XYZ file of C-alpha atoms in Angstrom:
356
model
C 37.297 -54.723 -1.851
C 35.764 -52.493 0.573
C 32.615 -52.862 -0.597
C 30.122 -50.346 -1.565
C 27.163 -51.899 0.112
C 29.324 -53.091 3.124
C 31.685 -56.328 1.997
C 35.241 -55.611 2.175
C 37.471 -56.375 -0.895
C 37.869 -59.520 -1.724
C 39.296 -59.208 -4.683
C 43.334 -58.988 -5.209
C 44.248 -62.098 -2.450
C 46.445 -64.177 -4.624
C 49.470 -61.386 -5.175
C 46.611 -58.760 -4.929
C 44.837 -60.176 -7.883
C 45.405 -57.501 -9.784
C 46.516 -58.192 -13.717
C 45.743 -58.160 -17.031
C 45.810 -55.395 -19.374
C 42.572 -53.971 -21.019
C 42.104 -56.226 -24.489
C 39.613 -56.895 -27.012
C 38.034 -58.873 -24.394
C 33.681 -59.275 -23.630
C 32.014 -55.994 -23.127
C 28.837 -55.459 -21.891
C 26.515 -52.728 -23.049
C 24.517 -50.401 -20.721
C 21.590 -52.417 -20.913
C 23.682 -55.111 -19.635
C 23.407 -57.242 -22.548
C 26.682 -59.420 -23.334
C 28.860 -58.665 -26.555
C 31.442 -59.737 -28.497
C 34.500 -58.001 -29.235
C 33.666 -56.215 -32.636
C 30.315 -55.534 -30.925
C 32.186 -54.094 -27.958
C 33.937 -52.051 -30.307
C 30.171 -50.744 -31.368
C 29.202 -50.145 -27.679
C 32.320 -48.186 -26.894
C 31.499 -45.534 -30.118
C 27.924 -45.288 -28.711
C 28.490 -44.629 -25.447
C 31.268 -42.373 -26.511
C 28.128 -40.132 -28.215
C 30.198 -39.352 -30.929
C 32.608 -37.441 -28.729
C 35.989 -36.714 -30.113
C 39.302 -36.345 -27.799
C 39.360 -33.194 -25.636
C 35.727 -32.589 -25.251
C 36.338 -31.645 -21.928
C 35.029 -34.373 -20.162
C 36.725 -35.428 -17.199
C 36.697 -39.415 -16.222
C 37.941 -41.158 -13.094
C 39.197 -44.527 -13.038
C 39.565 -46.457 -9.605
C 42.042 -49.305 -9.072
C 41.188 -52.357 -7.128
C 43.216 -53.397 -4.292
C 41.346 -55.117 -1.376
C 41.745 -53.008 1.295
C 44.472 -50.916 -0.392
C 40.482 -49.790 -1.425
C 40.869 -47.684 1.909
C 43.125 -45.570 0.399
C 41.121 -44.661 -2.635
C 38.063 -44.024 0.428
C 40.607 -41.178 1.405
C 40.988 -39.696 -1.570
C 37.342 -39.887 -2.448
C 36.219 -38.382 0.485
C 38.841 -34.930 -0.085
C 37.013 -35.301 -3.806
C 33.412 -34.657 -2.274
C 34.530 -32.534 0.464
C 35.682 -30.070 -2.476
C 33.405 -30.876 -4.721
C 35.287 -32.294 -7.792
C 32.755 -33.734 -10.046
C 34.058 -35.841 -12.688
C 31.717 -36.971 -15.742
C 31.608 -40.521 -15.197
C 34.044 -42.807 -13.578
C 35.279 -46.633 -13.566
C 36.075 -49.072 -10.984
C 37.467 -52.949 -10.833
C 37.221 -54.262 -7.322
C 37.572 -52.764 -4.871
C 37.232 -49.179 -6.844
C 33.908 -50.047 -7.954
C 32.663 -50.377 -4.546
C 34.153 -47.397 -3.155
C 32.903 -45.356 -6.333
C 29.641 -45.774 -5.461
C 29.512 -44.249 -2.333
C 31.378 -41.548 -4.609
C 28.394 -41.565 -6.903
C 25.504 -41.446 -4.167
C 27.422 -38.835 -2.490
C 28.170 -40.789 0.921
C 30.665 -39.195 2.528
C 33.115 -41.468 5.042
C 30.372 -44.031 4.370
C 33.722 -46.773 3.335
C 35.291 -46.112 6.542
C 32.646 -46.562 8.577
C 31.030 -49.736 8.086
C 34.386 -51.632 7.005
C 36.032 -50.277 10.768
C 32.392 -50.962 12.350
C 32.580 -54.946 10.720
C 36.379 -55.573 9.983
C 36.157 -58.245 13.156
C 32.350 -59.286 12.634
C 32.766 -63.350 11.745
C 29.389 -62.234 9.728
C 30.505 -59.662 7.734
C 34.071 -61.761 6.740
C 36.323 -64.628 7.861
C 37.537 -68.411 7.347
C 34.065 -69.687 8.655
C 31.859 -67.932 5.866
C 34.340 -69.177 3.385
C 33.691 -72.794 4.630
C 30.034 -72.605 5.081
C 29.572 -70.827 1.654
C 32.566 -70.951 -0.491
C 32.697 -66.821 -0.026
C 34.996 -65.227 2.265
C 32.879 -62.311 2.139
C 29.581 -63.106 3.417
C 26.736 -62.349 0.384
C 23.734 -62.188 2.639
C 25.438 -60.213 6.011
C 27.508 -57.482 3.764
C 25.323 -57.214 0.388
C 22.358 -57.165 2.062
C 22.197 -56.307 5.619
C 24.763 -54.179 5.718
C 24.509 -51.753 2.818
C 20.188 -52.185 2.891
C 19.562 -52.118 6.944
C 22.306 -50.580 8.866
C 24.472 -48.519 6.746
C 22.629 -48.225 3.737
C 23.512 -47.247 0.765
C 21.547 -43.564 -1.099
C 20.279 -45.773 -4.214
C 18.517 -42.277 -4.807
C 21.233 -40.041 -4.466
C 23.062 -42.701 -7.231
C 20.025 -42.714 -9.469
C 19.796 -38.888 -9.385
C 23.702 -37.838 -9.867
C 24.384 -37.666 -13.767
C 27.722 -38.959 -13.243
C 27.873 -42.088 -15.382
C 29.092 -45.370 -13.287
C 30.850 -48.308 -14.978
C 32.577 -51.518 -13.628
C 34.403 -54.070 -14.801
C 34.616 -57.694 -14.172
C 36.067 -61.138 -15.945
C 34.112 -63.551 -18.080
C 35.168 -66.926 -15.947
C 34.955 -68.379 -19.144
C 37.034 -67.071 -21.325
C 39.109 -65.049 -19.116
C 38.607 -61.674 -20.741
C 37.009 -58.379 -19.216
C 33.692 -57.544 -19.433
C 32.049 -53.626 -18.867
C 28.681 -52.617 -17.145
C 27.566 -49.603 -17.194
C 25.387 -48.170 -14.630
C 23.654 -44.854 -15.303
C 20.869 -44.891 -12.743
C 20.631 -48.402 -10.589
C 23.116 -50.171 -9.011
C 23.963 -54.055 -10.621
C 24.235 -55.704 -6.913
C 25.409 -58.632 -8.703
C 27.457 -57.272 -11.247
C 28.944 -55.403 -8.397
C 29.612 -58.356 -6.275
C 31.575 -60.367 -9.370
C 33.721 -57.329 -10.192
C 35.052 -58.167 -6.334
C 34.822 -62.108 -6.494
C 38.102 -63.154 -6.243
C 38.336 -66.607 -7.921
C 39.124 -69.590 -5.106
C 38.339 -67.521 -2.085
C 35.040 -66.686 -3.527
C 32.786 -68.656 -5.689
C 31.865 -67.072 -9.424
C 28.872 -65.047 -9.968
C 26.166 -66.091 -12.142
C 24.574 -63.296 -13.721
C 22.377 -63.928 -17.349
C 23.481 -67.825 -17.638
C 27.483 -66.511 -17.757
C 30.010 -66.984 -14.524
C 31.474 -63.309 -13.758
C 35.238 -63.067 -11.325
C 37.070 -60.240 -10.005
C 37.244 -57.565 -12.403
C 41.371 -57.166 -11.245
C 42.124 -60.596 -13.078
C 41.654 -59.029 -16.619
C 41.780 -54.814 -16.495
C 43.196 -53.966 -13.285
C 43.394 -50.201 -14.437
C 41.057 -49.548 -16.907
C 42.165 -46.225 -18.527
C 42.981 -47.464 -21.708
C 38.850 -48.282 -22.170
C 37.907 -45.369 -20.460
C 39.644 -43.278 -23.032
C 37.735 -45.294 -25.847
C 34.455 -43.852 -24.561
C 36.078 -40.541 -25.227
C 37.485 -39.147 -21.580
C 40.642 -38.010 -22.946
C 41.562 -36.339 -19.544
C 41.397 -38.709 -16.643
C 42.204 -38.890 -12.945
C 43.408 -42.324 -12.063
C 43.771 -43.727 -8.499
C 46.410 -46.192 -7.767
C 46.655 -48.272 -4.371
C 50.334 -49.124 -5.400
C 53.487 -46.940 -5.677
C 54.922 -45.668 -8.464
C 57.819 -47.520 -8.082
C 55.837 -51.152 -7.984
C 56.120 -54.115 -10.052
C 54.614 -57.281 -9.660
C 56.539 -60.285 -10.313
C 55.240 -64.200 -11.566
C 53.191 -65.953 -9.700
C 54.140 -68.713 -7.379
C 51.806 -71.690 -7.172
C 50.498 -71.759 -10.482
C 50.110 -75.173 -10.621
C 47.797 -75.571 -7.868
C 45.928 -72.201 -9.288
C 44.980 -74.139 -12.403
C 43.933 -77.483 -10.703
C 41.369 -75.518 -8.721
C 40.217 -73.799 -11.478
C 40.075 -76.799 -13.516
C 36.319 -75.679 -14.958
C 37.821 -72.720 -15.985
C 41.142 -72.931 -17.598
C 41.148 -69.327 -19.522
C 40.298 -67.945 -16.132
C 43.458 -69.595 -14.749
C 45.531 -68.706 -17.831
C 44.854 -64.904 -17.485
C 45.797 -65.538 -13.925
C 49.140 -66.527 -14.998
C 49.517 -64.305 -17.181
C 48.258 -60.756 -15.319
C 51.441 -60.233 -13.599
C 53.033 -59.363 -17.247
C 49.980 -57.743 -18.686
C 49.609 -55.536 -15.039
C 52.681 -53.938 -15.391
C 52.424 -52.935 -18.776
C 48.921 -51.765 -18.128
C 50.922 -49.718 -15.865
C 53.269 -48.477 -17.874
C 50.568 -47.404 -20.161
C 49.201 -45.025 -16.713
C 52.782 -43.685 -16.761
C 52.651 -42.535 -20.507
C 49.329 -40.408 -20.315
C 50.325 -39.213 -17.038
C 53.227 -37.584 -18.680
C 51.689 -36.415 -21.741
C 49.399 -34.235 -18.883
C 46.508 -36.813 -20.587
C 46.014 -38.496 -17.025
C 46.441 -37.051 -13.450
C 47.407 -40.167 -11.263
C 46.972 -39.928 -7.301
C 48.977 -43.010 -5.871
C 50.528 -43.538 -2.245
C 53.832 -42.433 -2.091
C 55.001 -45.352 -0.783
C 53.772 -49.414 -0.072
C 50.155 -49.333 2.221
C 51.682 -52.960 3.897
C 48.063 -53.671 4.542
C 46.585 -57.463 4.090
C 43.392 -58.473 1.771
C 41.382 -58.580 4.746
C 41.819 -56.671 7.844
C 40.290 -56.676 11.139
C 41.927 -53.735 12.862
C 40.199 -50.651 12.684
C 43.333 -48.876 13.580
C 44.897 -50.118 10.442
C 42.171 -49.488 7.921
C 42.198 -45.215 9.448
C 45.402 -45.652 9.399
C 45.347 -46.474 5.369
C 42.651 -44.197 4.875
C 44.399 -41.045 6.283
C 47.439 -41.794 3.894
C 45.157 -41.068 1.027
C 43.353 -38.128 2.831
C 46.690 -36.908 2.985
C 47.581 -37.781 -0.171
C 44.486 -36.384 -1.677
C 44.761 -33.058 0.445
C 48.138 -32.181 -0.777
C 47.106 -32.438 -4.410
C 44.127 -31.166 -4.366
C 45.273 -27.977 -5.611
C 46.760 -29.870 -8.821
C 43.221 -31.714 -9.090
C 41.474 -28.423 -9.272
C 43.474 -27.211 -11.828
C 43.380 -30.462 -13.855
C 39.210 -30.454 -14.089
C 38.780 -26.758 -14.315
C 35.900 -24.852 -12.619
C 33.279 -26.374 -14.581
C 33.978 -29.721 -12.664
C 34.021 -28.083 -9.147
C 30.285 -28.092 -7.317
C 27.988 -27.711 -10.697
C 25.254 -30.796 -9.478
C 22.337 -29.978 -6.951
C 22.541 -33.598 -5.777
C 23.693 -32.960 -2.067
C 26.819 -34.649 -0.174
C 26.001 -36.333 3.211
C 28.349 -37.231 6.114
C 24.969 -39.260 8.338
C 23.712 -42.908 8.138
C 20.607 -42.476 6.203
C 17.602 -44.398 6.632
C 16.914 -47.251 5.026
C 15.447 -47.073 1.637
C 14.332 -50.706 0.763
C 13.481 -53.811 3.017
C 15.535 -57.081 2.215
């Protein structure tokens, strides 16, 4: 991912790590308490407040990608330089990271620190993957990074209305589960929703072991309508014409996740499940239900990069991208989704706000 506080994606190494359509998997309330799936089912109507289809709310749902994620910067950054304020939005990955910074208002805050660290050995690499078991270093780029040097407006997030959810994968059973995150950021929530399983280790969080949100509901629309956004702007890192195939290597997937067979059973089977979760995108973006900002064609950018010529390069196709619809998206929200929040945009490194 490219992170929100300053890690770059890890999630979506193994073929992207992408997969797994939305099911009746573990949500999480937004209190953060764990539920099952009939009480998921409960949480969804609540924090739906009663709202029925068409109540004009507008949601925004971010795809993972690793750093694909600088692509969705790009487009993010056109959304805040026009003002486009959605009512809440979703992000797996690499999507929740970069909708933070969407959230707290930070503009070109992605691009920044992920050129200014791409080729840091702190910030990412082989040797923190040795010494720690995460490629992406926890201390270096969710903590000094995104609290010292670059740090990210945790009161800018608190005070935007726009509500924040993200979604990551129950190690244990393999299914997704949803945090919502009105006013604080969940650091470690955060962190899972971009812990790609093998080339990072799983996050702990309230005696449960949380992965990368991509394994289990890459493209979370089909939720995000639940909670009653019947209009939604989705950004894909992939092109339309994509299509991921089986897996190679399966074999050796499931003896390293030996602990955690269902986690390496919705592995095998996200490649399926992806593509009809995609599929699904394609049918509410032509019923006019979903407006769906994609590249036009393959980003042919790695997990992790450390060129900063390639990650501007990535995140001026979705500038681009972004610009040239932009007149579509303006239509598609209305006015009353176009610079209605006193909350104020910044392009500047702001000072730090906590001590770590």
């Amino acid at each position: 991912m490219a992170a929100p506080h300053g890690a770059g994606d890890k999630g979506d190494t193994m073929d992207d790590m992408d997969g797994a359509m939305a099911g009746a998997g573990t949500g999480v309330t937004a209190d953060g308490a764990a539920v099952g799936a009939a009480g998921a089912a409960a949480a969804t109507e609540s924090a739906a407040g009663g709202a029925a289809a068409g109540d004009g709310r507008i949601g925004l749902v971010l795809e993972g990608g690793a750093m694909r994620g600088m692509f969705t910067a790009g487009v993010l950054d056109v959304l805040m330089r026009a003002q486009v304020e959605c009512d809440a939005m979703i992000g797996v990955s690499a999507g929740a990271a970069l909708g933070c910074n969407y959230k707290s208002r930070q503009i070109g805050r992605a691009l920044r620190y992920n050129k200014r660290f791409c080729a840091d050995p702190r910030y990412a690499g082989v040797r923190s993957w040795l010494t720690s078991g995460d490629v992406y270093n926890v201390h270096f780029a969710y903590g000094v990074v995104p609290f010292r040097i670059d740090p990210f407006d945790e009161r800018a997030f608190a005070a935007n209305p726009m509500g924040f959810w993200c979604v990551a994968t129950d190690a244990d059973t393999g299914e997704p589960a949803y945090r919502s995150m009105p006013r604080t950021m969940d650091m470690p929530f955060l962190r899972a929703s971009a812990s790609i399983p093998i080339a990072s280790r799983p996050v702990s969080i309230d005696g449960r072991a949380y992965v990368d949100g991509g394994v289990s509901d890459p493209v979370p629309l089909a939720f995000f309508e639940k909670q009653g956004f019947a209009r939604t702007i989705v950004v894909l890192t992939q092109p339309d014409d994509y299509r991921k195939t089986p897996l190679p290597h399966m074999r050796a997937i499931h003896l390293a996740l030996h602990r955690h067979p269902r986690l390496a059973e919705a592995i095998e089977r996200r490649p399926g499940m992806y593509n009809e979760e995609i599929e699904y995108v394609r049918e509410r973006e032509r019923a006019g239900a979903a407006l769906v900002i994609r590249p036009a064609e393959s980003l042919n950018i790695g997990a992790v990069c450390k060129d900063p010529a390639e990650l501007q390069r990535v995140y001026d196709c979705g500038v681009h991208t972004a610009t040239e619809m932009l007149p579509r998206v303006l239509e598609f929200v209305g006015r009353d989704h176009v610079g209605r929040r006193d909350v104020p945009y910044t392009t500047r490194i702001i000072a730090p706000q906590r001590s770590i």
